[in-house]
Coordinates of C-alpha atoms and ligand atoms in Angstrom, one line a residue:
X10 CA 66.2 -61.3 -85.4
X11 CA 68.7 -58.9 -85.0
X12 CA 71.3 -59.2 -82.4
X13 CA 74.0 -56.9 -81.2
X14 CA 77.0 -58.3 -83.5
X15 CA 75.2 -56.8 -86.5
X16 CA 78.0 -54.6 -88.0
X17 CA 77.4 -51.2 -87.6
X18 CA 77.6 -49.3 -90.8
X19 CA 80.0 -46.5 -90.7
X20 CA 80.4 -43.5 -93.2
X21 CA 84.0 -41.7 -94.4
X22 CA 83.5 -38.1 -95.5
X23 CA 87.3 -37.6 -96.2
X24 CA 87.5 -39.4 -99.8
X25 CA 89.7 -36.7 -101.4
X26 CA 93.0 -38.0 -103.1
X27 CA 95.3 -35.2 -104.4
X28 CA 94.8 -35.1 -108.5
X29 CA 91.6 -36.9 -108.7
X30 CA 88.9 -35.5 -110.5
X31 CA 85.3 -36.2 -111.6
X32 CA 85.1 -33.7 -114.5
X33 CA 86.0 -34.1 -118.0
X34 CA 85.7 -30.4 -118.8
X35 CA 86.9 -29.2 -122.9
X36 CA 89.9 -27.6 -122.8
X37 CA 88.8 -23.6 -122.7
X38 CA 88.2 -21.5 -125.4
X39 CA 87.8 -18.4 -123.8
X40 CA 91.0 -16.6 -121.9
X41 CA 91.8 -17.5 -118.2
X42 CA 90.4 -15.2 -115.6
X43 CA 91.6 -14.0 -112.4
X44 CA 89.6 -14.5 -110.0
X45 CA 91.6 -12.6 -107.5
X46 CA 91.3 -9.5 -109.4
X47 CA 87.2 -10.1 -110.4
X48 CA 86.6 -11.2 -106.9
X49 CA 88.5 -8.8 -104.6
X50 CA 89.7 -11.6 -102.1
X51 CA 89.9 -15.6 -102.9
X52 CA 90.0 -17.9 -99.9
X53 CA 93.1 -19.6 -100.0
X54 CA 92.1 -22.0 -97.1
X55 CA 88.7 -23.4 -98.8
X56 CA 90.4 -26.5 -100.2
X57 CA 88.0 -28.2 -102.6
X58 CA 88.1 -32.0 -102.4
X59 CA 89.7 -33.8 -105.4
X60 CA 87.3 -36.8 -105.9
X61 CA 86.1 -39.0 -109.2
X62 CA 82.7 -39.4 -110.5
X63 CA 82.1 -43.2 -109.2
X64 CA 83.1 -41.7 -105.6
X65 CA 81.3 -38.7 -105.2
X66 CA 78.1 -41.2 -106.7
X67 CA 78.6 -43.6 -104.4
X68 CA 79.1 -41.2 -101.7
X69 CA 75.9 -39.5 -102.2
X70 CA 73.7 -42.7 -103.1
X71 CA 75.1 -43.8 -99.6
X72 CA 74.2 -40.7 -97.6
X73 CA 70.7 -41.4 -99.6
X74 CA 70.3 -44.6 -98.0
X75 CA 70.7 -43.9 -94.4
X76 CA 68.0 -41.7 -94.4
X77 CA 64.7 -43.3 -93.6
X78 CA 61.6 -42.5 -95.3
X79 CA 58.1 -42.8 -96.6
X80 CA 59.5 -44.2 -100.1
X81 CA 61.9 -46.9 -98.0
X82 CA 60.3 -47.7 -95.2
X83 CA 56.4 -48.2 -93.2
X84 CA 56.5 -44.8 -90.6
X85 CA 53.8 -45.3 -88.4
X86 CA 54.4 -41.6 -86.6
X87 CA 51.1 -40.9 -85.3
X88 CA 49.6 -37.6 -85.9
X89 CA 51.7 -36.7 -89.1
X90 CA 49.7 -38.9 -91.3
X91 CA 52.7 -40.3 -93.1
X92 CA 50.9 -41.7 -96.2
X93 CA 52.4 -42.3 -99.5
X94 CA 52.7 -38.9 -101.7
X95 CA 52.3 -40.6 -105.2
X96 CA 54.4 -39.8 -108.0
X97 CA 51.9 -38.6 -110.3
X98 CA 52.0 -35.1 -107.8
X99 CA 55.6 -34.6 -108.2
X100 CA 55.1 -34.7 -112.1
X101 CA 52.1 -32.4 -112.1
X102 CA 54.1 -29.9 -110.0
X103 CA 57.2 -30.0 -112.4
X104 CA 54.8 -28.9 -115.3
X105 CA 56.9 -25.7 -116.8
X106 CA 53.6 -23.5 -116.9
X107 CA 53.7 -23.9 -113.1
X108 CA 57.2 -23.5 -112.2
X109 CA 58.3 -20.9 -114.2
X110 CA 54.9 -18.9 -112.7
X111 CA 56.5 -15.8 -111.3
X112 CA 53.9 -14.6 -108.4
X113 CA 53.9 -10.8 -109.5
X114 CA 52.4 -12.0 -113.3
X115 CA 49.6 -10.2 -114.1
X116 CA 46.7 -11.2 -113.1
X117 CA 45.4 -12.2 -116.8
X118 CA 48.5 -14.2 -117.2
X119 CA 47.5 -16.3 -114.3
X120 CA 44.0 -17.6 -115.2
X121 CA 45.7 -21.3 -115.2
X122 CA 46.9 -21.2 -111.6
X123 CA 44.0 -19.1 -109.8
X124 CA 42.0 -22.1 -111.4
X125 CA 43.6 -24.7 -109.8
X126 CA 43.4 -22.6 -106.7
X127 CA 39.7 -22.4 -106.8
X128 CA 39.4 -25.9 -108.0
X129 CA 41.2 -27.1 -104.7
X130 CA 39.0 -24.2 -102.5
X131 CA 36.2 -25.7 -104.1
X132 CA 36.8 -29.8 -103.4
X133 CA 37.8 -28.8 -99.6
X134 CA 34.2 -27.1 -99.3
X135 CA 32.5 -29.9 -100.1
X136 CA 34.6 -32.4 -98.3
X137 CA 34.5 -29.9 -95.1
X138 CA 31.1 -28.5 -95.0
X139 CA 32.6 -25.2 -94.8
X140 CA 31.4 -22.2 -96.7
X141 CA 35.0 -20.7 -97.7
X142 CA 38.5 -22.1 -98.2
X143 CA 41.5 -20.1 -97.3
X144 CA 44.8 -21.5 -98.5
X145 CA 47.6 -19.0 -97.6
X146 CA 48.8 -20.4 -94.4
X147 CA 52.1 -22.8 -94.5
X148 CA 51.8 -25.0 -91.7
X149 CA 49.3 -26.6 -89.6
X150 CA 49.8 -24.3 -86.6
X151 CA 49.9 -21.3 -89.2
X152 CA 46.3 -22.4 -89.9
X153 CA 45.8 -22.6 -86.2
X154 CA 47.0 -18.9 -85.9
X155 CA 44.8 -17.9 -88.7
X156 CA 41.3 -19.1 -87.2
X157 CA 42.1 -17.5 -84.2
X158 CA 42.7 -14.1 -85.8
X159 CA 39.3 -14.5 -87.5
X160 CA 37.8 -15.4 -84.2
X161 CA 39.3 -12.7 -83.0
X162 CA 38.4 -10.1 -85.8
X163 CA 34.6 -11.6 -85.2
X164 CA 34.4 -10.6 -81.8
X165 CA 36.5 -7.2 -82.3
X166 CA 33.8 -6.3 -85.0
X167 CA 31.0 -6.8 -82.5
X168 CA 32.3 -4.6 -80.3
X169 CA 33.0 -7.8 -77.7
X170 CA 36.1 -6.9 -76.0
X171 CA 36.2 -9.2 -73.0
X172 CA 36.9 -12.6 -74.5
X173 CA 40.0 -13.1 -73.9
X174 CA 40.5 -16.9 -73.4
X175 CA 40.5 -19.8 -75.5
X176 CA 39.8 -23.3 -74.2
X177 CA 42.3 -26.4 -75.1
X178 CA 41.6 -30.1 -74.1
X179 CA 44.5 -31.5 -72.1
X180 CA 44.8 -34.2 -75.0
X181 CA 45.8 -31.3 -77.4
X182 CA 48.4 -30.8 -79.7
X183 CA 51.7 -28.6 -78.6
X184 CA 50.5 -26.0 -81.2
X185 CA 46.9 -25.3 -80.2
X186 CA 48.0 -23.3 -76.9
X187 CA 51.3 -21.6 -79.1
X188 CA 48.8 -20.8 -81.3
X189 CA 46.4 -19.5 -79.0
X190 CA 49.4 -17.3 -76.4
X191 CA 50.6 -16.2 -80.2
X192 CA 47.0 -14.4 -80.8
X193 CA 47.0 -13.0 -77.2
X194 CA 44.6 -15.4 -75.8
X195 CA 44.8 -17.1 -72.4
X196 CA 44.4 -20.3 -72.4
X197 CA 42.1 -23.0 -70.1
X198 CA 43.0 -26.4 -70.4
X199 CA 39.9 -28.6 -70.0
X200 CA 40.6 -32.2 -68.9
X201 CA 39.5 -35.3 -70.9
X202 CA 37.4 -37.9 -68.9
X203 CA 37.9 -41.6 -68.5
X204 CA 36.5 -42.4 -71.8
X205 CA 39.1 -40.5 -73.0
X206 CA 36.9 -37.8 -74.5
X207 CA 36.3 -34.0 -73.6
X208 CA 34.7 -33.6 -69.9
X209 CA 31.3 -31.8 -70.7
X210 CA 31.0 -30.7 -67.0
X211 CA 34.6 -29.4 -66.7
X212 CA 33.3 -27.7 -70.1
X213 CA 30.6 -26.1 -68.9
X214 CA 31.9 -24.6 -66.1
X215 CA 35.0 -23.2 -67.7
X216 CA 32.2 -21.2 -70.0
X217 CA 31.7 -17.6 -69.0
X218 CA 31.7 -14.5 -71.6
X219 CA 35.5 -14.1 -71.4
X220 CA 36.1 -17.3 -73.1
X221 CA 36.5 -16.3 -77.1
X222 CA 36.5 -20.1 -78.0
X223 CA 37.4 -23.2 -77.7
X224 CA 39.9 -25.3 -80.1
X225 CA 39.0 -29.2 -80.6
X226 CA 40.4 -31.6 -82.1
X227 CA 39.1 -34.2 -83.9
X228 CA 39.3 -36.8 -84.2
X229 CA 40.9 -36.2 -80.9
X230 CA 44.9 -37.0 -80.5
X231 CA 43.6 -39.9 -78.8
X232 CA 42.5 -41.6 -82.0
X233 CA 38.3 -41.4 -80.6
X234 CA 36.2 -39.3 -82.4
X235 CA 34.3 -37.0 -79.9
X236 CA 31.0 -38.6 -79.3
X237 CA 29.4 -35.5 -77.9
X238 CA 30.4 -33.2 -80.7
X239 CA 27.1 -31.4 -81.4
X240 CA 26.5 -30.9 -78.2
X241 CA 30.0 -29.3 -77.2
X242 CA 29.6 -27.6 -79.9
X243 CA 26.1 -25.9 -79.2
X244 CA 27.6 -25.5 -75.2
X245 CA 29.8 -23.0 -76.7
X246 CA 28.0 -21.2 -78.8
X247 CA 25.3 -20.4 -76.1
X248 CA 27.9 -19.1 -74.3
X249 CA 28.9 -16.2 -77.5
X250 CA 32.0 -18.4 -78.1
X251 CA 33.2 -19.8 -81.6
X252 CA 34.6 -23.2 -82.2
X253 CA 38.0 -23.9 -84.2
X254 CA 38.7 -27.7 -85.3
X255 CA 42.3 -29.1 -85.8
X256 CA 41.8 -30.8 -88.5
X257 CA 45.4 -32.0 -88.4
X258 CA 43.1 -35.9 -87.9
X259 CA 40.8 -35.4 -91.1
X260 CA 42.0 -38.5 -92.7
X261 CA 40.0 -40.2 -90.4
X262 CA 36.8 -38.2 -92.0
X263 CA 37.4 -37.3 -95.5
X264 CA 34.3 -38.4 -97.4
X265 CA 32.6 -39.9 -94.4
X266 CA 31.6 -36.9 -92.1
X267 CA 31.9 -33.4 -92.3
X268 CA 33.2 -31.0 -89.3
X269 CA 31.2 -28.1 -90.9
X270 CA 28.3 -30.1 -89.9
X271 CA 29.2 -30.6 -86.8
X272 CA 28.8 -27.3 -85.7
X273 CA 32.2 -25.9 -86.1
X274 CA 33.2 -22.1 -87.4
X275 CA 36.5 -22.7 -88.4
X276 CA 39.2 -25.5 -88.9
X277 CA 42.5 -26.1 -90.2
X278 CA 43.8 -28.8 -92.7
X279 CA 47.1 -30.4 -93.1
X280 CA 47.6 -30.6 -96.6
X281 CA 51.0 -31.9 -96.3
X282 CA 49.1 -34.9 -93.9
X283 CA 45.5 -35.7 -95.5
X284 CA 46.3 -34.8 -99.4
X285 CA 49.4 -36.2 -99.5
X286 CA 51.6 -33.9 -100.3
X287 CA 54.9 -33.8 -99.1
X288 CA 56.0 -33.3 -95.3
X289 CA 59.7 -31.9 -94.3
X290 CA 60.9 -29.5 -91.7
X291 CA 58.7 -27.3 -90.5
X292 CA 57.4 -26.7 -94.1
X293 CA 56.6 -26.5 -97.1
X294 CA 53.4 -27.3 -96.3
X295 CA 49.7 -26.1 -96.6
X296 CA 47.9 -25.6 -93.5
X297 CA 44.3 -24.7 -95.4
X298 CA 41.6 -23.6 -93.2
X299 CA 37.2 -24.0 -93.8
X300 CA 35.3 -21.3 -91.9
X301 CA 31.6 -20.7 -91.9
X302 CA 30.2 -17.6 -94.1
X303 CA 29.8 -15.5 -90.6
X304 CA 33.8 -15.7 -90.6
X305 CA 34.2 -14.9 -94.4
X306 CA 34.2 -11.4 -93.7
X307 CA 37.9 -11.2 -92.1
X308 CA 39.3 -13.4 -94.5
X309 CA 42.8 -13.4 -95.4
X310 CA 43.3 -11.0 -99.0
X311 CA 43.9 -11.7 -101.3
X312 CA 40.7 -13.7 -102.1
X313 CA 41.1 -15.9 -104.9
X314 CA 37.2 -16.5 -106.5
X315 CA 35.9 -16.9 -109.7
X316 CA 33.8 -13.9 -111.4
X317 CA 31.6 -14.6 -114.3
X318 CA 34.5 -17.0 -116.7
X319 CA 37.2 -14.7 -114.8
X320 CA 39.6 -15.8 -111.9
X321 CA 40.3 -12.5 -109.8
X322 CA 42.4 -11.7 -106.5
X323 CA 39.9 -9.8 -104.6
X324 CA 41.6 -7.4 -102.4
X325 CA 38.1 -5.3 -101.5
X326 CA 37.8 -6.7 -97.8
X327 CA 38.0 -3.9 -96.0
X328 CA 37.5 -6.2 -92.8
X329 CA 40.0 -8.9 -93.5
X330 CA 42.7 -10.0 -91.2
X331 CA 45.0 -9.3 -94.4
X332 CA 47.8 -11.2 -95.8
X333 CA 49.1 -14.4 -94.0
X334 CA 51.6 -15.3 -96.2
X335 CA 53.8 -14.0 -99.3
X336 CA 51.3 -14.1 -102.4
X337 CA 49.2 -17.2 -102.8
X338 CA 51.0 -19.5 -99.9
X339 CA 52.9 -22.7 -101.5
X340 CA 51.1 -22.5 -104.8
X341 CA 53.3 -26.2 -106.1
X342 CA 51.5 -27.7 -102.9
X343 CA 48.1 -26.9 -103.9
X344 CA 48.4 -28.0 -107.5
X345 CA 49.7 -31.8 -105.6
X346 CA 47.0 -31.7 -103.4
X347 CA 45.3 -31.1 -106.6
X348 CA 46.3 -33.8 -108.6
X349 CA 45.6 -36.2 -105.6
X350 CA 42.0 -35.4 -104.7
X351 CA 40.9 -35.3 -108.9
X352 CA 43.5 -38.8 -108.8
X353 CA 40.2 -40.0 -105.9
X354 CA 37.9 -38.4 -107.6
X355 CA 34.6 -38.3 -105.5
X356 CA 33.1 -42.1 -105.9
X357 CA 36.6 -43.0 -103.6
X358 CA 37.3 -40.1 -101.7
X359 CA 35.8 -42.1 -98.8
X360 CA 38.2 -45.0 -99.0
X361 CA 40.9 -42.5 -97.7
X362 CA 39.1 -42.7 -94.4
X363 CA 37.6 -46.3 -94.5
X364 CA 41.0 -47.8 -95.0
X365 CA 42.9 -45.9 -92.4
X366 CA 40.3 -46.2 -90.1
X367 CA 40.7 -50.2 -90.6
X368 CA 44.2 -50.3 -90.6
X369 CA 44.5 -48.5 -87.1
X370 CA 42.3 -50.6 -85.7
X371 CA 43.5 -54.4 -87.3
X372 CA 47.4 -53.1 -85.7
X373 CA 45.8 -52.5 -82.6
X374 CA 43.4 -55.6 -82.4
X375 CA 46.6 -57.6 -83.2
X376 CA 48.9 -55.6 -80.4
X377 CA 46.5 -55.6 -77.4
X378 CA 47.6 -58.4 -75.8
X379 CA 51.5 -57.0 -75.6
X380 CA 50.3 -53.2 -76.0
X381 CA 46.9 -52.4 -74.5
X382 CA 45.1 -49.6 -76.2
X383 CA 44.8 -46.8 -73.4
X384 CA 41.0 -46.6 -74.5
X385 CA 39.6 -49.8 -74.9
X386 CA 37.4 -48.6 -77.7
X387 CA 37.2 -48.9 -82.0
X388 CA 39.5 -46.0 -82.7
X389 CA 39.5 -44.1 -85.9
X390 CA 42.8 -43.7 -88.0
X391 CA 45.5 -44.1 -85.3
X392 CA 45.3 -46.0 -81.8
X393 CA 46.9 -44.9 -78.9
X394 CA 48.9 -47.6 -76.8
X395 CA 50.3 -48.1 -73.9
X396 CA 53.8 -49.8 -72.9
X397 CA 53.4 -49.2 -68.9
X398 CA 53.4 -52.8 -68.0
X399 CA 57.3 -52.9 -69.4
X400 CA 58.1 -50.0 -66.7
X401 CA 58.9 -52.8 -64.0
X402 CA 61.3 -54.3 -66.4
X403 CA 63.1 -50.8 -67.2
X404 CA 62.0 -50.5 -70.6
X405 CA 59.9 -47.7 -71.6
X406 CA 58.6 -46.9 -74.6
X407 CA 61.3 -45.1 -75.8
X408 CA 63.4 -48.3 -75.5
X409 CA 60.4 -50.2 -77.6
X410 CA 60.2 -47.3 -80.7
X411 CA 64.3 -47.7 -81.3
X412 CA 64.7 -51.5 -80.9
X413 CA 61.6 -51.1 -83.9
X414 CA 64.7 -49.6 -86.0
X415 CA 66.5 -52.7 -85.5
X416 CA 63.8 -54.1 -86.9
X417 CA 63.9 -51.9 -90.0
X418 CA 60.6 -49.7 -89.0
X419 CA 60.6 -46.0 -87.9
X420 CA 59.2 -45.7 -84.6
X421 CA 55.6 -44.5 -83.9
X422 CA 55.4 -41.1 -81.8
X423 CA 55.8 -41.9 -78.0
X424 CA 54.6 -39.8 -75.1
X425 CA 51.7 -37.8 -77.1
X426 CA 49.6 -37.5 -75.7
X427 CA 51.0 -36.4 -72.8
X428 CA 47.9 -37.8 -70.6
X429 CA 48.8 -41.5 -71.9
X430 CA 51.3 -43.1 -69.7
X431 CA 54.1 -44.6 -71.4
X432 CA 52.1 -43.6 -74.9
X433 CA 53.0 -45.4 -78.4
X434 CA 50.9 -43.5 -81.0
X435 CA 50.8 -45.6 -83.9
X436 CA 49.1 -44.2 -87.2
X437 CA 49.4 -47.0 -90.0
X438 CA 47.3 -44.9 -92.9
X439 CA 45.4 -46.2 -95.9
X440 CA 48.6 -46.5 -98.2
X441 CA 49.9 -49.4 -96.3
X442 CA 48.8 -52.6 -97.0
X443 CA 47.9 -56.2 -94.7
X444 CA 51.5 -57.6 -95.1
X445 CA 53.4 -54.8 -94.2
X446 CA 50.9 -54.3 -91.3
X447 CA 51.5 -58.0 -90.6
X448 CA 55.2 -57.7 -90.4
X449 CA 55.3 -54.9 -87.9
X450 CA 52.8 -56.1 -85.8
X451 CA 55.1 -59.2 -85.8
X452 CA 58.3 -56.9 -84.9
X453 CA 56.4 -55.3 -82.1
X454 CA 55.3 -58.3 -80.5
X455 CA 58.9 -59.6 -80.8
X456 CA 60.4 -56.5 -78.8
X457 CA 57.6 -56.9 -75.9
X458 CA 59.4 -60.3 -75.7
X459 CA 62.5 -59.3 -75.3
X460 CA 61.5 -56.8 -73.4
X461 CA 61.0 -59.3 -70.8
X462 CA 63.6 -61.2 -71.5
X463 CA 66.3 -59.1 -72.6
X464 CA 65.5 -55.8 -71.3
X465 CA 69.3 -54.3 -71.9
X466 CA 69.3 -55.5 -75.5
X467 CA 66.2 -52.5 -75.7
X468 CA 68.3 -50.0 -73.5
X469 CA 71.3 -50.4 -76.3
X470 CA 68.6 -49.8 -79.1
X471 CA 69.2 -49.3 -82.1
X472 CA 72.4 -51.1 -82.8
X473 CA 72.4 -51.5 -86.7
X474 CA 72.2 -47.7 -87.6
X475 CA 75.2 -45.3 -87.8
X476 CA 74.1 -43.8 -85.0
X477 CA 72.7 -44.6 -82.1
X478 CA 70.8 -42.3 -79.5
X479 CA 70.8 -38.9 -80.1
X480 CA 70.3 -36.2 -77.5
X481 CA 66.6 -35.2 -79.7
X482 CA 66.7 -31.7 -77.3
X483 CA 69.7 -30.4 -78.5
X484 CA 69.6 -32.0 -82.0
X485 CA 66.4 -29.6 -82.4
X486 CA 68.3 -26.3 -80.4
X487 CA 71.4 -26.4 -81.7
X488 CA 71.3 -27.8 -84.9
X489 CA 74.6 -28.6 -86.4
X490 CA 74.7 -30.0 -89.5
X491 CA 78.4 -28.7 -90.6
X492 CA 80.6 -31.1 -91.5
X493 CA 84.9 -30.7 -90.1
X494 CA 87.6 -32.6 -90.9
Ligands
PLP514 C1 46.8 -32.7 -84.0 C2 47.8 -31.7 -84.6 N1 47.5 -30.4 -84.7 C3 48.3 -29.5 -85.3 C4 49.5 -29.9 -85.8 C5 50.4 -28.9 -86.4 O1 50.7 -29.1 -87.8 P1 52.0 -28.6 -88.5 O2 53.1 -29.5 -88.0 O3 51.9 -28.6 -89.9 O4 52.3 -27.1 -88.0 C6 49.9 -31.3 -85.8 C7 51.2 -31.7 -86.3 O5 51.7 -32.8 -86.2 C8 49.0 -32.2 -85.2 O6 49.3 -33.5 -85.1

């Protein structure tokens, strides 16, 4: 278990040593150049560091290891789906014939590429029930933005002018109600009820003919799938309204259920969650949206189809919402998410789902008893906890997540939602197997021990890592990642 004497590690930038050097360069065969002259103005005070080959190695493989991801590590962060991203992607996406693409080819000279495009567009149809497949936007909350402009072009083109408000659960993610203020939409938060799902009464009377839609997630953020779905559905379409789906939660459905038959118009997909493909910063990601054929009519150009044996970029929309991204959005994501969904293939696609949906529910069966699930229900791919009872010994969940680094786990995401108390979203995936589930379980029980016991030994969390608590606010505002001697 460990304890506070574990040495921290620590990390020297300054290895330079005046003469060293980690090149072994011919001697030159060509004459010396000036670079003062070629250049205008050399800077003098840019001293390069004098280092050896085994140093600068060693000093990058180090900086390597501190940094904690899917390949070292179980990351449990609920609501990024943080599943393996097999290998077999990365080698498909270094394939010459697709890097060296240039996105202003001719179209003719792009058959190969618009192929894989439609072959993707045409698996997400048939896993989403929608009738068209957009893949231009980058980001979930880009995909977000997207449906709302084709909500909003739908309404425009019928010559409905008053909806003006979109309707969010209060369980929602950040990005629905960005999303919803970016497109000029109001937004009306409607409250979830004790079951934890969408309050069908507060619904109802939150539905007049200013409302433009409402955006759902589901499953919803607090791991339940929305029992009434259909129904909420139908309530808002009565009312002239459209219904958008974050889809950010489909790997609790993929090959089990379908949100285009549950009555949505539109969702959005997370590539870079559900189809493995690779998360980071903000991007580059895929945030793919479904949308019924009543929507098809604003959708983003270019439209990549097939025609006859013939893949074209159809441009002729003369109602689309145009362009939502440079050329064909990240094409190298598309051909991963590619290679992973023919990697299923359809006979399996289901297990994605099954096998989350187990997982989740096995880590919280075996964490009730120290972290009570804040519904007490079967939840689909992640379950939401709660560490209130630790409140009256100082410890909040916060001190739980980075005591787990101790421990040698990332922390799950705390305090989404924002309706949970004390929250400790944990979303284990299908890529993780029983002994690793086993062994955090097993950490996490520990903690709510010491918790108890050793409540401070929490508050100094985590004392193994180079660093210790870092002020997240200002990490994310005024990112400094400059290095000074
Ligand atoms: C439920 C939900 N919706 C939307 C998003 C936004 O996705 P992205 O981060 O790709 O913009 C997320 C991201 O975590 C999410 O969890």
């Amino acid at each position: 278990m460990p304890r506070r004497n574990v040495p921290t590690p620590t990390l020297v930038f300054e290895k330079s040593v005046p003469g060293r050097t980690g090149c072994n360069l011919p001697k030159a065969d060509t004459p010396p150049v000036d670079l003062e002259a070629v250049l205008g103005e050399t800077r003098a005070d840019l001293v390069l560091p004098e280092i050896s080959e085994l140093d600068t190695v060693r000093h990058f493989t180090n900086l390597s290891q501190i940094n904690y991801g899917i390949d070292t590590g179980f990351y449990p962060l609920g609501s990024c789906t943080m599943k393996y991203n097999p290998r077999i992607n990365e080698r498909t996406a270094q394939i010459p014939g697709f890097t060296h693409l240039h996105p202003m080819q001719p179209v003719e000279t792009i058959q190969g590429a618009l192929q894989i495009l439609v072959g993707v567009q045409d698996i997400l149809k048939e896993i989403t029930g929608f009738d068209e497949i957009c893949l231009q936007p980058v980001a979930g909350a880009h995909g977000e933005m997207t449906c709302l402009m084709l909500i909003k072009a739908y309404h425009e083109a019928r010559g409905d002018a008053k909806r003006t408000v979109v309707l969010i659960p209060d369980s929602a993610h950040g990005t629905n109600p960005a999303s919803a203020a970016r497109c000029g939409y109001a937004v009306r938060s409607i409250p979830t009820d004790a079951e934890g799902v969408t309050d069908l009464g507060a619904l109802e009377k939150a539905l007049d003919d200013s409302v433009a839609g409402l955006m759902l997630t589901n499953p919803s953020t607090l791991g339940l799938f929305e029992p009434n779905i259909e129904a909420v559905c139908a309530m808002v379409h009565r009312a002239g309204g459209l219904v958008f789906c974050d889809g950010a939660n489909m790997n609790a459905m993929v090959g089990t259920t379908r949100p285009g038959d549950h009555g949505f118009d539109c969702m959005h997909l997370n590539l870079h969650k559900t189809f493995s493909t690779p998360h980071g910063g903000g991007g580059p990601g895929c945030g793919a949206i479904g949308l019924k054929a009543h929507l098809a009519p604003f959708l983003p150009t270019p439209v990549v189809r097939k025609e006859g044996e013939a893949y074209v970029l159809d441009e002729d929309r003369p109602q689309s919402i145009g362009r939502v991204s440079p050329f064909f959005g990240q094409f190298l994501m598309e051909v991963r998410a590619y290679t992973y969904l023919m990697a299923y293939g359809r006979e399996r696609m289901a297990d994605i789902s099954r096998y989350s949906v187990l997982n989740a529910n096995y880590v919280m069966a075996r964490l009730r008893d120290v972290l009570p699930p804040a519904h007490d229900r079967f939840c689909m791919h992640e379950c939401v906890l709660t560490a209130k009872r630790y409140k009256q010994y100082g410890v909040r969940a916060l001190d739980i997540s980075k005591r787990l680094i101790d421990y040698g786990f990332h922390p799950p995401t705390n305090y989404f939602p924002l309706i949970v108390p004390e929250a400790m979203m944990i979303e284990p995936t299908e890529t993780e197997g029983k002994d690793t589930l086993d062994r955090f379980c097993d950490a996490m029980i520990a903690i709510c021990h010491e918790a108890e016991t050793d409540p401070d030994l929490l508050h100094a969390a985590p004392i193994s890592q180079i660093v210790g608590r870092l002020d997240e606010t200002a990490a994310v505002k005024n990112l400094d990642v400059r290095w000074r001697a």
